[in-house]
Tab-separated table of C-alpha atoms and ligand atoms in Angstrom:
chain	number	residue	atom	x	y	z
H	1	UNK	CA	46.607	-4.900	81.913
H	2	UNK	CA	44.420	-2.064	83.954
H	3	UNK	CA	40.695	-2.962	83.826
H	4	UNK	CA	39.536	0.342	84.049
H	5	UNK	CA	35.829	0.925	83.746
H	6	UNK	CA	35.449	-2.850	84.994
H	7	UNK	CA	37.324	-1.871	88.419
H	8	UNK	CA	34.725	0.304	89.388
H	9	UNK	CA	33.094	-1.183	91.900
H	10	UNK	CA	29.170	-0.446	91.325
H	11	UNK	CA	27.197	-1.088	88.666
H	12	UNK	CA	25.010	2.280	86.727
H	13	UNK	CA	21.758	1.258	88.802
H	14	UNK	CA	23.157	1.451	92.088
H	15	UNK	CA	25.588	4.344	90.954
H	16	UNK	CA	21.920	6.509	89.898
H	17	UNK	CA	20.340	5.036	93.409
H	18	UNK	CA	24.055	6.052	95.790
H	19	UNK	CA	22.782	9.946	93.658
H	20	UNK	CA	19.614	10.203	94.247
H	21	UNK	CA	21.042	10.001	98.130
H	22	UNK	CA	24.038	12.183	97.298
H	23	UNK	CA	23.457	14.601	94.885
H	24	UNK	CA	26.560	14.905	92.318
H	25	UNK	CA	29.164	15.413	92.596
H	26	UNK	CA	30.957	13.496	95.274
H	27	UNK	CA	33.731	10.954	95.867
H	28	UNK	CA	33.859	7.163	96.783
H	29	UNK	CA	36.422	4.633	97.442
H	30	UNK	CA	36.461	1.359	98.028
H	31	UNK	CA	37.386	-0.023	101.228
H	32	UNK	CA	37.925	-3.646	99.984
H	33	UNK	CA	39.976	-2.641	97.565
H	34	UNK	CA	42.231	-0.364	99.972
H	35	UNK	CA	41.957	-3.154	102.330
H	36	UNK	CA	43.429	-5.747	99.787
H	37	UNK	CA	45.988	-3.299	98.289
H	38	UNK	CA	47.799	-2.168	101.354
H	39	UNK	CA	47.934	-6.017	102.606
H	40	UNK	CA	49.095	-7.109	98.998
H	41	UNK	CA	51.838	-4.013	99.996
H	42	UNK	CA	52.862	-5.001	103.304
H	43	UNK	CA	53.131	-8.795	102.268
H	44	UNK	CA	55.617	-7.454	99.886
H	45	UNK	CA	57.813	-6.188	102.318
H	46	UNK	CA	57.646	-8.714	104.906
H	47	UNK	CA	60.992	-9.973	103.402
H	48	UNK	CA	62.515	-7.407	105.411
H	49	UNK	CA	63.429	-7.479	109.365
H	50	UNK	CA	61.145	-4.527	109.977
H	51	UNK	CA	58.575	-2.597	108.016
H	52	UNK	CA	56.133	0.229	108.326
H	53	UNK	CA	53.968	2.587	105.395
H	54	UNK	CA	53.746	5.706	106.836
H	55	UNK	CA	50.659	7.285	104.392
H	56	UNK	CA	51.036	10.016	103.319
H	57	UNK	CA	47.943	11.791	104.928
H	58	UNK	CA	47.956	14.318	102.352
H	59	UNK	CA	46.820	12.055	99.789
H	60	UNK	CA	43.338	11.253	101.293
H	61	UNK	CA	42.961	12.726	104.720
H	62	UNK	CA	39.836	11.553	105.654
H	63	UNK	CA	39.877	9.909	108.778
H	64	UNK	CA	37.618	6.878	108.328
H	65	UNK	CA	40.571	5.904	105.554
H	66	UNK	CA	43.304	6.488	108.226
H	67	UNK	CA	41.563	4.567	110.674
H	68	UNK	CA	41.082	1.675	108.183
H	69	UNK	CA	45.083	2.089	107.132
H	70	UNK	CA	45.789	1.896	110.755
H	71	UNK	CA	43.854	-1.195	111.398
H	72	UNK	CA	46.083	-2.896	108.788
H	73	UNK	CA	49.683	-1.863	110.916
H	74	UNK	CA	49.938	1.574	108.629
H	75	UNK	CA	51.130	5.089	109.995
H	76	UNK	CA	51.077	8.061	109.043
H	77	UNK	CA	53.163	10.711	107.410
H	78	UNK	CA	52.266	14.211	108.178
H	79	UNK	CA	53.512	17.660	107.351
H	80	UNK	CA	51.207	20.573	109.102
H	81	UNK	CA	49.515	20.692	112.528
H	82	UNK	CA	45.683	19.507	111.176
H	83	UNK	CA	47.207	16.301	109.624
H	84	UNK	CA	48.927	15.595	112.767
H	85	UNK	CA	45.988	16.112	114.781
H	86	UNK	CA	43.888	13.841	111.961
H	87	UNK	CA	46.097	11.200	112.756
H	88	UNK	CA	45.671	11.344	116.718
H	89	UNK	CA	42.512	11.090	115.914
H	90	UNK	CA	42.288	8.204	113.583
H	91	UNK	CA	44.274	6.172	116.510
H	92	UNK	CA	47.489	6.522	114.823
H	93	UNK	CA	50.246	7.995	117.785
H	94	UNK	CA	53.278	8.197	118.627
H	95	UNK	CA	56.518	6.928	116.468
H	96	UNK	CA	53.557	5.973	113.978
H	97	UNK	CA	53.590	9.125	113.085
H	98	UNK	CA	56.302	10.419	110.570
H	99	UNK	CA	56.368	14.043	110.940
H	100	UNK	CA	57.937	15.182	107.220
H	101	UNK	CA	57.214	18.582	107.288
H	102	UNK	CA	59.363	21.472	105.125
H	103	UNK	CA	59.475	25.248	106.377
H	104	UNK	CA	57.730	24.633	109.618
H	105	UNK	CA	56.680	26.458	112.052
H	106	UNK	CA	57.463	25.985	115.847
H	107	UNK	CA	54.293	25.179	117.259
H	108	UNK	CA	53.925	22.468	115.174
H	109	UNK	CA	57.560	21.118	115.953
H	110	UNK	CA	56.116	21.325	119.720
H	111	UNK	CA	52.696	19.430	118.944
H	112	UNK	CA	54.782	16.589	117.739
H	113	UNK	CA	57.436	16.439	120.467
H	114	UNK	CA	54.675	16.539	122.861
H	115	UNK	CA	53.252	13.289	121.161
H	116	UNK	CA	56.168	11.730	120.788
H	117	UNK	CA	55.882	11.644	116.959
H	118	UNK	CA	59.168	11.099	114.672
H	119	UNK	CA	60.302	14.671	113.586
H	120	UNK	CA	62.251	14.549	110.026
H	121	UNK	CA	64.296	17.260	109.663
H	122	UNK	CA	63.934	19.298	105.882
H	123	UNK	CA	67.458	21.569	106.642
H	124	UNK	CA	70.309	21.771	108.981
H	125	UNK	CA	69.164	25.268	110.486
H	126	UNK	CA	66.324	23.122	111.673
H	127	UNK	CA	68.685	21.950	114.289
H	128	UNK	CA	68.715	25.066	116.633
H	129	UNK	CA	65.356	26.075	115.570
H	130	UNK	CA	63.498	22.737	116.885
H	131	UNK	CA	65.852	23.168	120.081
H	132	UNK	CA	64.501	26.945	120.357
H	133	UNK	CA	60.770	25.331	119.828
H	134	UNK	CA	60.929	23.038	122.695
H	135	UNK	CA	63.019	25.227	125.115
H	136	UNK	CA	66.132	23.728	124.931
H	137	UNK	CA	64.648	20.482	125.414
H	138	UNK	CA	65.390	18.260	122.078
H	139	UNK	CA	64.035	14.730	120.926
H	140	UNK	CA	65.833	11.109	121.576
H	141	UNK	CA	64.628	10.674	117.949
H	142	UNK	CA	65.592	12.362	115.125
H	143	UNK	CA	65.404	11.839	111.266
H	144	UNK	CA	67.273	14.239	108.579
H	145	UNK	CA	65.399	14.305	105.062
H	146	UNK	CA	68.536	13.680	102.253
H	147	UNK	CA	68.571	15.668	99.206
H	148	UNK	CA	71.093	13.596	97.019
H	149	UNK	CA	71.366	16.362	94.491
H	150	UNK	CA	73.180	15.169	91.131
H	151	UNK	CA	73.469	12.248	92.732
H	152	UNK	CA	69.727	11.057	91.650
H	153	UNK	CA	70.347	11.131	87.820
H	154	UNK	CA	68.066	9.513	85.098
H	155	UNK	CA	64.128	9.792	85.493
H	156	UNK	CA	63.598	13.933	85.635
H	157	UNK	CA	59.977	13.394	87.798
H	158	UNK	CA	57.576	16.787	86.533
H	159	UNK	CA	55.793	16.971	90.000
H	160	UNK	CA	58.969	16.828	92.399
H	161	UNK	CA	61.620	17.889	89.594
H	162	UNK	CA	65.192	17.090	89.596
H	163	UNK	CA	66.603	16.851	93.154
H	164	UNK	CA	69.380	19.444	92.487
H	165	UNK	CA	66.374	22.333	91.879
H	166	UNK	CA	64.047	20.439	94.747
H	167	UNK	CA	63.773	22.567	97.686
H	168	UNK	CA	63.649	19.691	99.922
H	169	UNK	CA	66.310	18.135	102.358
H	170	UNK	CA	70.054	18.302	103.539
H	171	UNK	CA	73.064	17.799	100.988
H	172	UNK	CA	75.132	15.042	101.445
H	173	UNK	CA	77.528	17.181	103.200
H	174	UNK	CA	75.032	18.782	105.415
H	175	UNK	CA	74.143	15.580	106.648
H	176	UNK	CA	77.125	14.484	108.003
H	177	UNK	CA	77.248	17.761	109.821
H	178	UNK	CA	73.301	17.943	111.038
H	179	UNK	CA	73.998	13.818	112.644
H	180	UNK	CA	77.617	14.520	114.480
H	181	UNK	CA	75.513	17.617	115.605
H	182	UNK	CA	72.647	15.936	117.097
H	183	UNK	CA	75.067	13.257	118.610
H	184	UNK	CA	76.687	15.940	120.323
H	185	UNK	CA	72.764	17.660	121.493
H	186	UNK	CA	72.223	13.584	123.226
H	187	UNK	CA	69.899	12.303	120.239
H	188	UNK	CA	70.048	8.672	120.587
H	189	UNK	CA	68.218	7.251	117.907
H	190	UNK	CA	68.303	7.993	114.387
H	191	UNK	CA	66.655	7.618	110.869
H	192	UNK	CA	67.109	8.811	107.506
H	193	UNK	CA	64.615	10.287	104.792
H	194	UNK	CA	64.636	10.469	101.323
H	195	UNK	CA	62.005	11.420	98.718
H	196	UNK	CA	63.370	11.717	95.070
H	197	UNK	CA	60.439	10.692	93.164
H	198	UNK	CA	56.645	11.099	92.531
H	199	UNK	CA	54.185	9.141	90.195
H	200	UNK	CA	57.071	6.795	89.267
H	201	UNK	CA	56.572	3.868	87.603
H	202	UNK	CA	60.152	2.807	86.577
H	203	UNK	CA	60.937	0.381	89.739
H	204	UNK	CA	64.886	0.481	89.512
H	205	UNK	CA	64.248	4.054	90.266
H	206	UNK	CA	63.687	3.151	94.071
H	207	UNK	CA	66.237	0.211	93.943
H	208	UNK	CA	68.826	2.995	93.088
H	209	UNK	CA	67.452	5.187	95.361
H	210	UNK	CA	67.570	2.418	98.045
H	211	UNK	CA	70.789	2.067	97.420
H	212	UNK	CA	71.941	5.579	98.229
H	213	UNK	CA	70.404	5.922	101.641
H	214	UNK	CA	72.086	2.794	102.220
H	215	UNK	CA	75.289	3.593	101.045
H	216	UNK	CA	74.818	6.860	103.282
H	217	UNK	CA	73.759	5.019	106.067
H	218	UNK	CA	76.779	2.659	106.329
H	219	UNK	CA	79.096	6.107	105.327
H	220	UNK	CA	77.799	7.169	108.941
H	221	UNK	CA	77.943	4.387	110.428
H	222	UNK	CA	81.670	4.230	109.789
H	223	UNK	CA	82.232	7.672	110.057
H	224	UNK	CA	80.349	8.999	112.729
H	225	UNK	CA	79.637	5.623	114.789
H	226	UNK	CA	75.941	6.307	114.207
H	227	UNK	CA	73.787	3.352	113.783
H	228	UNK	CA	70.764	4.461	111.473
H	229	UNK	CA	67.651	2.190	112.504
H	230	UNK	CA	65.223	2.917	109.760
H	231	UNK	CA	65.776	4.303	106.350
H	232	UNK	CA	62.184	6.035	105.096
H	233	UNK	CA	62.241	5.866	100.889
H	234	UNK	CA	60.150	8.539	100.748
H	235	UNK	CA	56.678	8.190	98.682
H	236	UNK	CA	56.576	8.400	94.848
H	237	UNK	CA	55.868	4.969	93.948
H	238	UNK	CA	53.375	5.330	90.354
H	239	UNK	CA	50.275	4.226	89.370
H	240	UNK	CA	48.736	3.379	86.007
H	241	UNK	CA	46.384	6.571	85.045
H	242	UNK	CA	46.353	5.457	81.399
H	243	UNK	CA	45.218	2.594	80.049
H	244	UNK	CA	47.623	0.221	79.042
H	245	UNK	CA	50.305	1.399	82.047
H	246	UNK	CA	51.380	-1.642	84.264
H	247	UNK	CA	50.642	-1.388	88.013
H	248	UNK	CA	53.995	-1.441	89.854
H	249	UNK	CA	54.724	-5.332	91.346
H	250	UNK	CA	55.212	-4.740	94.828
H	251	UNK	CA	56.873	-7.964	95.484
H	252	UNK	CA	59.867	-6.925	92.314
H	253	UNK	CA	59.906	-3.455	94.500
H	254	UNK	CA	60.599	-5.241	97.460
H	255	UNK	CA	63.145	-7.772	95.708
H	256	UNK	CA	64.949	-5.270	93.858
H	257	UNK	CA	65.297	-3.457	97.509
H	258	UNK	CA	66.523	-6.362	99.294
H	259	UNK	CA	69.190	-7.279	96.787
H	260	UNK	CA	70.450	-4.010	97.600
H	261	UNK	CA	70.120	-4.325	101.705
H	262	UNK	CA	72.028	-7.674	101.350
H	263	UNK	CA	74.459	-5.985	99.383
H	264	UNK	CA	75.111	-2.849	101.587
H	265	UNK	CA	73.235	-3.007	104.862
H	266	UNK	CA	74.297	-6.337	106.229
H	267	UNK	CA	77.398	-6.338	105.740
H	268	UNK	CA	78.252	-2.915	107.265
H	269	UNK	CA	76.802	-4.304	110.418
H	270	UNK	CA	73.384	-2.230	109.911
H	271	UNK	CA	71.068	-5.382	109.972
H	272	UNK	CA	68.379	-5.375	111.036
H	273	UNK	CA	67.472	-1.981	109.250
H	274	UNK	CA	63.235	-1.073	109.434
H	275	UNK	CA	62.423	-0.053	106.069
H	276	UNK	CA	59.710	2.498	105.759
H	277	UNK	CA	57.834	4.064	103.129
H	278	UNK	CA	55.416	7.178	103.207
H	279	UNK	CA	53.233	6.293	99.846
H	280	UNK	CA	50.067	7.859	99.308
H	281	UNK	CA	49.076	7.333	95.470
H	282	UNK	CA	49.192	3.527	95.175
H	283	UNK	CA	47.784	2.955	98.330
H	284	UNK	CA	44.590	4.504	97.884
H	285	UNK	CA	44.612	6.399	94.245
H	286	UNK	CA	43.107	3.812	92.212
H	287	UNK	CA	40.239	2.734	94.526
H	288	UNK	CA	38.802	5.845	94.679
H	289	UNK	CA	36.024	7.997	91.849
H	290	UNK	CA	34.852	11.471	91.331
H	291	UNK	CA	31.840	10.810	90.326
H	292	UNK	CA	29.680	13.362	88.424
H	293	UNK	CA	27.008	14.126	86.165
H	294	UNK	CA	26.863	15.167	82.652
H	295	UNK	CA	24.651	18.471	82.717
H	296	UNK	CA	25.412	20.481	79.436
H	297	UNK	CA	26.409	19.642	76.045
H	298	UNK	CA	27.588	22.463	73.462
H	299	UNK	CA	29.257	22.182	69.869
H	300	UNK	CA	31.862	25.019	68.776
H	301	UNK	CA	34.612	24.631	67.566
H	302	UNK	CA	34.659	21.484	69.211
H	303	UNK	CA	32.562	19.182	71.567
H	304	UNK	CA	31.774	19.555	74.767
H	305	UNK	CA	30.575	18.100	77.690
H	306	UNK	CA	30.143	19.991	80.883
H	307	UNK	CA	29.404	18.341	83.602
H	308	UNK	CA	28.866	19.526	87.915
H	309	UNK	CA	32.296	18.821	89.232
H	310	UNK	CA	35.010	21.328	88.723
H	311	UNK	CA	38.986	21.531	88.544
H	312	UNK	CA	37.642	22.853	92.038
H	313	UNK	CA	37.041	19.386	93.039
H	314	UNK	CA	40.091	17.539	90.999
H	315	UNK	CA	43.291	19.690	90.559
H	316	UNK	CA	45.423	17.381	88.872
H	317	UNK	CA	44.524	17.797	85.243
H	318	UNK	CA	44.449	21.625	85.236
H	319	UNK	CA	47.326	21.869	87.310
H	320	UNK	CA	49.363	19.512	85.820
H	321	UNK	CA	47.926	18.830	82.525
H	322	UNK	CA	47.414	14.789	84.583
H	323	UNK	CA	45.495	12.045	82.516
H	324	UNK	CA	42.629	10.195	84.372
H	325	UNK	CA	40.659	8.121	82.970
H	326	UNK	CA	37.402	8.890	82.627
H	327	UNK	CA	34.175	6.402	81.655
H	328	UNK	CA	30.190	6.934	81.147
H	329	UNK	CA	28.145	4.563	83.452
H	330	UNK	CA	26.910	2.296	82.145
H	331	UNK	CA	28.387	2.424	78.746
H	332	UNK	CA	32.328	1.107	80.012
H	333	UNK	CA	32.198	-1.717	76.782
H	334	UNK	CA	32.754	0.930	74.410
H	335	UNK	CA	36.298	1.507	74.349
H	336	UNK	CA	38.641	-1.448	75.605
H	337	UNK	CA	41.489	-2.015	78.315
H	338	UNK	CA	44.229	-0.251	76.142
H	339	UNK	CA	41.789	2.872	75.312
H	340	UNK	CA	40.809	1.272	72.247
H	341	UNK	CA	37.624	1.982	70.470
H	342	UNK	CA	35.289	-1.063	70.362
H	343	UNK	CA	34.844	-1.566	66.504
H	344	UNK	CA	31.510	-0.088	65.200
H	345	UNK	CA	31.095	1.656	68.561
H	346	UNK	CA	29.467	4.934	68.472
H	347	UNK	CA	32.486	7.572	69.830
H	348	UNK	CA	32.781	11.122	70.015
H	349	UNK	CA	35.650	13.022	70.624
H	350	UNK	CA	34.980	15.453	73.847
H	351	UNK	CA	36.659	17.830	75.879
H	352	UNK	CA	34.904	17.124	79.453
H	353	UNK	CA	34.714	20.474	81.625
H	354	UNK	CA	33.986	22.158	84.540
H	355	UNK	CA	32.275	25.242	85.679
H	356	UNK	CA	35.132	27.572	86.994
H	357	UNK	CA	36.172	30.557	84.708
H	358	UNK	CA	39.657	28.868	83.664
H	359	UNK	CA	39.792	26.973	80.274
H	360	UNK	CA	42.279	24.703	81.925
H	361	UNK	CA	39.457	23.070	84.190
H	362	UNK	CA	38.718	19.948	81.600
H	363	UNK	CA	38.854	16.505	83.188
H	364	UNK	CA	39.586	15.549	79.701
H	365	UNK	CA	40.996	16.853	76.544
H	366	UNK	CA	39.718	16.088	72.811
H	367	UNK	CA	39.241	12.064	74.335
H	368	UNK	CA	37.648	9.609	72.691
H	369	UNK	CA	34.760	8.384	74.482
H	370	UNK	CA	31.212	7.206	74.307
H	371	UNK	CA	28.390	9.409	73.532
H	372	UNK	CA	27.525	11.287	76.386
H	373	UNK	CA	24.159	11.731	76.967
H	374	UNK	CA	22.572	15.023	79.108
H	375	UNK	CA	22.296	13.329	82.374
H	376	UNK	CA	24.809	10.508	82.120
H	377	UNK	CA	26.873	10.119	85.428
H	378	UNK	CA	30.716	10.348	84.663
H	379	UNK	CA	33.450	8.944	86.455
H	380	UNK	CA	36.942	9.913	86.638
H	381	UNK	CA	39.227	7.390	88.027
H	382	UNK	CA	42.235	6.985	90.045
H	383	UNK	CA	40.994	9.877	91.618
H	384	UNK	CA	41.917	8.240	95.403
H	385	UNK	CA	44.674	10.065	96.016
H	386	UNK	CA	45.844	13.532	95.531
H	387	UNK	CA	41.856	13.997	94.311
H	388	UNK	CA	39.733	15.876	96.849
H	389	UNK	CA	42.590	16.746	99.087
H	390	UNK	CA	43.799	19.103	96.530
H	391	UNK	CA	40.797	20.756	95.840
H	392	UNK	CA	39.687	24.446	96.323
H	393	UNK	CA	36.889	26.814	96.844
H	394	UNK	CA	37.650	29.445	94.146
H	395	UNK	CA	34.922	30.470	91.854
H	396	UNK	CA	33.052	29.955	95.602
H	397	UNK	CA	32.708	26.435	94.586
H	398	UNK	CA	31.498	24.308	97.208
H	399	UNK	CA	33.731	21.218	97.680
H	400	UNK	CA	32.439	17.357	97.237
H	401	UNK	CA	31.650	15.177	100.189
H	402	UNK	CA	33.592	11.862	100.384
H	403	UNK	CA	31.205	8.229	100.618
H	404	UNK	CA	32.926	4.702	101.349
H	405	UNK	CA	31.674	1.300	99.978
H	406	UNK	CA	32.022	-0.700	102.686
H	407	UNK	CA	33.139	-4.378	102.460
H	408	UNK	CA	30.003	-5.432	103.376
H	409	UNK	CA	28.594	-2.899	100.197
H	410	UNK	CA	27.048	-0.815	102.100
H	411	UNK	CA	27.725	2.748	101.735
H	412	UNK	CA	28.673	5.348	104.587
H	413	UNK	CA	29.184	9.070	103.796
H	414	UNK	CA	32.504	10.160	105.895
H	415	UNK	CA	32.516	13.267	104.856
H	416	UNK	CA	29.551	15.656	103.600
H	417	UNK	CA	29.557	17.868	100.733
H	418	UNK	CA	30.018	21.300	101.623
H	419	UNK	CA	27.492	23.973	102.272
H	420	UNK	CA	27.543	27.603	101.900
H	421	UNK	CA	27.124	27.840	105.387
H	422	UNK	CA	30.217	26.309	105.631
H	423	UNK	CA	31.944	28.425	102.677
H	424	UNK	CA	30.832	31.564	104.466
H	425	UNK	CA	31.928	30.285	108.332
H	426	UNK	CA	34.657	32.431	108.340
H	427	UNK	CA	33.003	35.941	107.636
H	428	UNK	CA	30.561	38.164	110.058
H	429	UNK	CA	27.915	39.268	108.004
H	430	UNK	CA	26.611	40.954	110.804
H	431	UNK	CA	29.907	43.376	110.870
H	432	UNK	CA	28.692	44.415	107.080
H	433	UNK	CA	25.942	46.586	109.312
H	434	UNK	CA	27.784	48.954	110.253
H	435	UNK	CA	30.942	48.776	107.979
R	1	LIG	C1	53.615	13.776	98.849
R	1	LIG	C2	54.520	13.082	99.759
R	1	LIG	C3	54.415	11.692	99.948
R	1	LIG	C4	53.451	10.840	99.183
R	1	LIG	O1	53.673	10.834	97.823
R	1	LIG	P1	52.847	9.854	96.875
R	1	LIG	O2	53.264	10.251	95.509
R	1	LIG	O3	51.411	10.127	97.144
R	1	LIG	O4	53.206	8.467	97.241
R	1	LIG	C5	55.243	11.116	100.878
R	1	LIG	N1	56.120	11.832	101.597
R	1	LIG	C6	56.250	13.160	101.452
R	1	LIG	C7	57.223	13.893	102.269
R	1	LIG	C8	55.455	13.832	100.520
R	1	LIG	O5	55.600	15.154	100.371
């Protein structure tokens, strides 16, 4: 069962102390948590030869996180020039960097060549076009992203869609094609790249999707004499947003994965094959809050509460319509692990909102909750990955800083809120003069 409000790691007296330092609203995580997550993760997959998580930098790009990932054997995967330069500078280099871009431009092809980071193709044409980037000069390592198309049936994912109307990666066709071509251009290593899923939760998902790639990879093997040396599964493993979900069990991942490695991979001679993943939700998602403040109450047609952080600051439910969690401090024994209403508690059904001028910012929708009081501090939950990363300035919305609880409970900031100095950094004022 998910423990929601009891996960959080601080209790409403140090919260109101950490904003009195901070002012609201801003983001924490928790780096114990992370910390015991991603080795709970990597234990998992020790039953394998070889392993690496590539994280998805996208997901939390702060580089006090990378470094942190890093220090516990992660890479990173990256797919535009500032997330490849985050990693260099969270200590993460060369082939621990998994370069998974899509519609790329050249000069970020060259900054990763030039580190010696793993490039992962997104389409055939990319062939030619990463030769043009470099001047004719081409990498010993190359990875092709597979698009299996119809292939993939079952679970229909709403943030990455089916794979037949994804615009991501090679058929299976193409593949064959883009490898003998690469052979031919002197590559002499090679991987192969999938991603078929997001927010999943259904595990046989990736054991079927593990067994594809490796059904591919032996298919080239014996076709093209190419020896694949890492298969990369993509991201897309789920987390529990609502209470009641079940976390995934890494270890049943892992098992389900193996059975399917034995099956396919050692016997077409492929052993020992590095498995790699690029996660970025369940390694940092649920150890990390939004926390804000209740600042406004009002009662139409229904209630509300609005409080100082916007769909500016957390995408995911306006974009997506996405359920977080959301508790009071200080008041997390009123409705239980499933969502429950404590009997005799006193509830109120809100819609929780933001500020910008777009009814879909509302962190929560006609949700049962405790009564909010004007000043209350509000957290939303499993807002680690995909949470501040995603955010935006519109409505001139100045976006939250980022604090860590350190293992030792202290609290660092590692990133500061923004200012309107900062918002306005990339206009001249001065040129209004005489405009
Ligand atoms: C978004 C993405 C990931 C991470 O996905 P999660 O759902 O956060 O695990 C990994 N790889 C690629 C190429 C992605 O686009």
């Amino acid at each position: 069962m998910t423990t929601k409000s009891k996960n959080f790691p601080l209790s409403k007296d140090q919260l109101e102390s950490l904003a009195k330092q901070y002012p609201t609203p801003f983001y924490v995580y928790d780096e114990k948590a992370i910390r015991e997550n991603i080795r709970r993760f990597t234990k998992a997959f020790s039953i394998f030869p070889d392993f690496c998580e590539y994280f998805a930098v996208k997901a939390l790009p702060n580089p006090y996180i990378l470094k942190i990932l890093a220090s516990e054997g992660c890479g990173g995967d990256c797919s535009s020039l500032p997330e490849l330069v985050l990693c260099e500078k969270s200590g993460i280099s060369k082939e621990k960097v998994m370069f998974t871009s899509n519609e790329t431009p050249a000069n970020e092809y060259q900054f990763a060549y030039k580190n010696g980071n793993i490039i992962n193709l997104d389409d055939i044409t990319h062939i030619p076009y990463l030769k043009e980037s470099l001047d004719g000069k081409f990498p010993e390592l190359i990875c092709f992203r597979f698009n299996p198309g119809p292939l993939k049936q079952g679970g229909t994912n709403s943030i990455i869609g089916k794979p037949e109307e994804a615009k991501y990666g090679l058929t299976r066709e193409q593949i064959f094609e883009a490898y003998a071509e690469c052979k031919k251009l002197g590559v002499k290593r090679f991987g192969l790249h999938t991603m078929v899923a997001s927010n999943e939760l259904n595990i046989t998902y990736f054991q079927e999707t593990a067994r594809i790639v490796f059904e591919l990879a032996a298919e080239l093997k014996e076709k093209l004499g190419i020896r694949i040396e890492f298969t990369d599964l993509g991201g897309g493993l789920g987390i529990p947003y609502k209470p009641g979900q079940e976390a995934v069990d890494y270890d049943e991942v892992a098992r389900l994965i193996k059975i399917e490695y034995d099956r396919i991979i050692v016997p077409a001679g492929l052993d020992p094959l590095k498995i790699c993943w690029e996660c970025g939700r369940p390694i940092t998602g649920p150890y990390g809050w939004l926390v804000t403040r209740a600042i406004h109450e009002k009662h139409i047609y229904r209630e509300y509460i609005g409080v100082d952080a916007s769909m500016a600051d957390l995408m995911r439910p306006g974009m997506y319509g996405a359920y977080h969690f959301v508790s009071v401090a200080g008041k997390d024994d009123v409705i239980d692990d499933d969502g429950n209403v404590v009997p005799g508690a006193d509830v109120h059904v809100y819609d929780v909102v933001g500020s910008l001028c777009e009814n879909c910012d509302k962190f929560a929708v006609q949700r049962q909750l405790p009564k909010i009081d004007i000043g209350d501090l509000v957290i939303v939950h499993d807002a680690g990955a995909h949470g501040r990363a995603m955010g935006f300035n519109y409505n001139a919305k100045l976006r939250a800083g980022e604090l860590l609880l350190r293992e030792d409970g202290t609290v660092k900031m590692i990133r500061r809120k923004e200012t309107m100095e900062d918002y306005f950094a990339t206009i001249d004022f001065d040129g209004l003069k005489d405009f």
